[in-house]
């Protein structure tokens, strides 16, 4: 009918099987994109921001570091297992101090990366 009034007919539609393959690929691409975006979002949301310890006065930061280190030393004892969440938190915090030396890193490594409840 379009030819009767001088209008060119549109391109013929591809076969149904090809349209279904194209739709499947499109859906798979969208699903992969959603999964990747969701994974990145979860990672960003679960990663707490690093504390800005440089803003603290040196004396305050030094006192806080000594307290965190003392807590990690307590965590290294048999009684430390009763304070797992606190010990994990202190271990993560200790690693952000510029003062954290080899002893500090060793104490912290026992707790960092352990599963939480």
PDB file of C-alpha atoms in Angstrom:
ATOM      1  CA  UNK A   1       0.000   0.000   0.000  1.00  0.00           C
ATOM      2  CA  UNK A   2       2.870   2.352   0.768  1.00  0.00           C
ATOM      3  CA  UNK A   3       4.149   1.790  -2.748  1.00  0.00           C
ATOM      4  CA  UNK A   4       0.838   2.953  -4.132  1.00  0.00           C
ATOM      5  CA  UNK A   5       1.178   6.407  -2.589  1.00  0.00           C
ATOM      6  CA  UNK A   6       4.879   6.816  -3.389  1.00  0.00           C
ATOM      7  CA  UNK A   7       6.356   6.172   0.084  1.00  0.00           C
ATOM      8  CA  UNK A   8       9.201   3.725   0.365  1.00  0.00           C
ATOM      9  CA  UNK A   9       8.477   0.747   2.548  1.00  0.00           C
ATOM     10  CA  UNK A  10      10.605   0.407   5.698  1.00  0.00           C
ATOM     11  CA  UNK A  11      13.362  -2.195   5.997  1.00  0.00           C
ATOM     12  CA  UNK A  12      11.916  -5.638   6.516  1.00  0.00           C
ATOM     13  CA  UNK A  13      12.087  -6.909  10.076  1.00  0.00           C
ATOM     14  CA  UNK A  14      14.777  -9.493  10.803  1.00  0.00           C
ATOM     15  CA  UNK A  15      13.632 -13.054  11.305  1.00  0.00           C
ATOM     16  CA  UNK A  16      12.102 -13.813  14.693  1.00  0.00           C
ATOM     17  CA  UNK A  17      14.986 -16.053  15.794  1.00  0.00           C
ATOM     18  CA  UNK A  18      17.498 -13.255  15.186  1.00  0.00           C
ATOM     19  CA  UNK A  19      15.378 -10.750  17.150  1.00  0.00           C
ATOM     20  CA  UNK A  20      15.206 -13.203  20.051  1.00  0.00           C
ATOM     21  CA  UNK A  21      19.006 -13.661  19.977  1.00  0.00           C
ATOM     22  CA  UNK A  22      19.485  -9.902  19.983  1.00  0.00           C
ATOM     23  CA  UNK A  23      17.046  -9.475  22.879  1.00  0.00           C
ATOM     24  CA  UNK A  24      18.823 -12.224  24.822  1.00  0.00           C
ATOM     25  CA  UNK A  25      22.223 -10.561  24.322  1.00  0.00           C
ATOM     26  CA  UNK A  26      20.787  -7.211  25.320  1.00  0.00           C
ATOM     27  CA  UNK A  27      19.272  -8.652  28.488  1.00  0.00           C
ATOM     28  CA  UNK A  28      22.518 -10.440  29.355  1.00  0.00           C
ATOM     29  CA  UNK A  29      24.478  -7.218  28.876  1.00  0.00           C
ATOM     30  CA  UNK A  30      22.100  -5.291  31.127  1.00  0.00           C
ATOM     31  CA  UNK A  31      22.253  -8.033  33.778  1.00  0.00           C
ATOM     32  CA  UNK A  32      26.062  -8.023  33.768  1.00  0.00           C
ATOM     33  CA  UNK A  33      26.107  -4.222  34.008  1.00  0.00           C
ATOM     34  CA  UNK A  34      23.697  -4.289  36.954  1.00  0.00           C
ATOM     35  CA  UNK A  35      25.783  -6.955  38.740  1.00  0.00           C
ATOM     36  CA  UNK A  36      29.031  -5.038  38.263  1.00  0.00           C
ATOM     37  CA  UNK A  37      27.472  -1.754  39.392  1.00  0.00           C
ATOM     38  CA  UNK A  38      25.936  -3.461  42.426  1.00  0.00           C
ATOM     39  CA  UNK A  39      29.240  -5.076  43.376  1.00  0.00           C
ATOM     40  CA  UNK A  40      31.077  -1.766  43.157  1.00  0.00           C
ATOM     41  CA  UNK A  41      28.384  -0.067  45.227  1.00  0.00           C
ATOM     42  CA  UNK A  42      28.556  -2.747  47.924  1.00  0.00           C
ATOM     43  CA  UNK A  43      32.339  -2.486  48.061  1.00  0.00           C
ATOM     44  CA  UNK A  44      32.215   1.295  48.418  1.00  0.00           C
ATOM     45  CA  UNK A  45      29.493   1.143  51.067  1.00  0.00           C
ATOM     46  CA  UNK A  46      31.312  -1.515  53.117  1.00  0.00           C
ATOM     47  CA  UNK A  47      34.673   0.270  53.045  1.00  0.00           C
ATOM     48  CA  UNK A  48      34.705   2.751  55.887  1.00  0.00           C
ATOM     49  CA  UNK A  49      36.549   5.962  55.184  1.00  0.00           C
ATOM     50  CA  UNK A  50      40.051   6.138  56.575  1.00  0.00           C
ATOM     51  CA  UNK A  51      40.246   8.263  59.711  1.00  0.00           C
ATOM     52  CA  UNK A  52      42.036  11.552  59.211  1.00  0.00           C
ATOM     53  CA  UNK A  53      44.547  11.159  62.021  1.00  0.00           C
ATOM     54  CA  UNK A  54      46.802  13.883  60.616  1.00  0.00           C
ATOM     55  CA  UNK A  55      44.340  16.512  61.835  1.00  0.00           C
ATOM     56  CA  UNK A  56      44.899  15.525  65.460  1.00  0.00           C
ATOM     57  CA  UNK A  57      47.553  17.349  67.450  1.00  0.00           C
ATOM     58  CA  UNK A  58      50.702  15.203  67.704  1.00  0.00           C
ATOM     59  CA  UNK A  59      50.302  14.692  71.457  1.00  0.00           C
ATOM     60  CA  UNK A  60      46.678  13.583  71.110  1.00  0.00           C
ATOM     61  CA  UNK A  61      47.477  11.282  68.177  1.00  0.00           C
ATOM     62  CA  UNK A  62      50.402   9.786  70.124  1.00  0.00           C
ATOM     63  CA  UNK A  63      48.229   9.130  73.175  1.00  0.00           C
ATOM     64  CA  UNK A  64      45.501   7.577  71.020  1.00  0.00           C
ATOM     65  CA  UNK A  65      48.045   5.376  69.256  1.00  0.00           C
ATOM     66  CA  UNK A  66      49.424   4.167  72.600  1.00  0.00           C
ATOM     67  CA  UNK A  67      45.870   3.306  73.702  1.00  0.00           C
ATOM     68  CA  UNK A  68      45.147   1.401  70.479  1.00  0.00           C
ATOM     69  CA  UNK A  69      48.467  -0.435  70.742  1.00  0.00           C
ATOM     70  CA  UNK A  70      47.735  -1.371  74.382  1.00  0.00           C
ATOM     71  CA  UNK A  71      44.321  -2.700  73.297  1.00  0.00           C
ATOM     72  CA  UNK A  72      45.977  -4.779  70.566  1.00  0.00           C
ATOM     73  CA  UNK A  73      48.427  -6.189  73.099  1.00  0.00           C
ATOM     74  CA  UNK A  74      45.450  -7.183  75.279  1.00  0.00           C
ATOM     75  CA  UNK A  75      43.782  -8.689  72.212  1.00  0.00           C
ATOM     76  CA  UNK A  76      46.858 -10.888  71.717  1.00  0.00           C
ATOM     77  CA  UNK A  77      46.226 -12.576  75.078  1.00  0.00           C
ATOM     78  CA  UNK A  78      43.811 -15.490  75.535  1.00  0.00           C
ATOM     79  CA  UNK A  79      41.255 -13.053  76.988  1.00  0.00           C
ATOM     80  CA  UNK A  80      41.335 -11.032  73.755  1.00  0.00           C
ATOM     81  CA  UNK A  81      39.172 -13.584  71.989  1.00  0.00           C
ATOM     82  CA  UNK A  82      36.232 -12.410  74.093  1.00  0.00           C
ATOM     83  CA  UNK A  83      36.500  -8.943  72.528  1.00  0.00           C
ATOM     84  CA  UNK A  84      36.663  -9.889  68.858  1.00  0.00           C
ATOM     85  CA  UNK A  85      34.674  -6.978  67.435  1.00  0.00           C
ATOM     86  CA  UNK A  86      36.628  -4.445  69.488  1.00  0.00           C
ATOM     87  CA  UNK A  87      39.948  -6.075  68.565  1.00  0.00           C
ATOM     88  CA  UNK A  88      39.092  -6.028  64.839  1.00  0.00           C
ATOM     89  CA  UNK A  89      38.158  -2.359  65.090  1.00  0.00           C
ATOM     90  CA  UNK A  90      41.361  -1.483  66.930  1.00  0.00           C
ATOM     91  CA  UNK A  91      43.449  -3.460  64.425  1.00  0.00           C
ATOM     92  CA  UNK A  92      41.890  -1.614  61.487  1.00  0.00           C
ATOM     93  CA  UNK A  93      42.388   1.727  63.226  1.00  0.00           C
ATOM     94  CA  UNK A  94      46.006   0.976  64.169  1.00  0.00           C
ATOM     95  CA  UNK A  95      46.995   0.502  60.542  1.00  0.00           C
ATOM     96  CA  UNK A  96      46.076   4.118  59.763  1.00  0.00           C
ATOM     97  CA  UNK A  97      48.596   5.550  62.217  1.00  0.00           C
ATOM     98  CA  UNK A  98      51.922   6.602  60.705  1.00  0.00           C
ATOM     99  CA  UNK A  99      53.477   5.380  63.977  1.00  0.00           C
ATOM    100  CA  UNK A 100      52.319   1.788  63.339  1.00  0.00           C
ATOM    101  CA  UNK A 101      55.604  -0.124  63.175  1.00  0.00           C
ATOM    102  CA  UNK A 102      56.369  -3.810  62.597  1.00  0.00           C
ATOM    103  CA  UNK A 103      55.153  -4.799  66.083  1.00  0.00           C
ATOM    104  CA  UNK A 104      51.912  -2.887  65.555  1.00  0.00           C
ATOM    105  CA  UNK A 105      51.375  -4.445  62.115  1.00  0.00           C
ATOM    106  CA  UNK A 106      52.003  -7.926  63.527  1.00  0.00           C
ATOM    107  CA  UNK A 107      49.451  -7.416  66.310  1.00  0.00           C
ATOM    108  CA  UNK A 108      46.936  -5.958  63.863  1.00  0.00           C
ATOM    109  CA  UNK A 109      47.405  -8.689  61.262  1.00  0.00           C
ATOM    110  CA  UNK A 110      45.923 -11.245  63.646  1.00  0.00           C
ATOM    111  CA  UNK A 111      42.570  -9.444  63.510  1.00  0.00           C
ATOM    112  CA  UNK A 112      42.317  -7.686  60.163  1.00  0.00           C
ATOM    113  CA  UNK A 113      40.382  -9.666  57.619  1.00  0.00           C
ATOM    114  CA  UNK A 114      38.754 -11.987  60.138  1.00  0.00           C
ATOM    115  CA  UNK A 115      35.005 -12.421  59.704  1.00  0.00           C
ATOM    116  CA  UNK A 116      32.645 -10.482  61.909  1.00  0.00           C
ATOM    117  CA  UNK A 117      29.546 -11.883  63.526  1.00  0.00           C
TER     118      UNK A 117
END
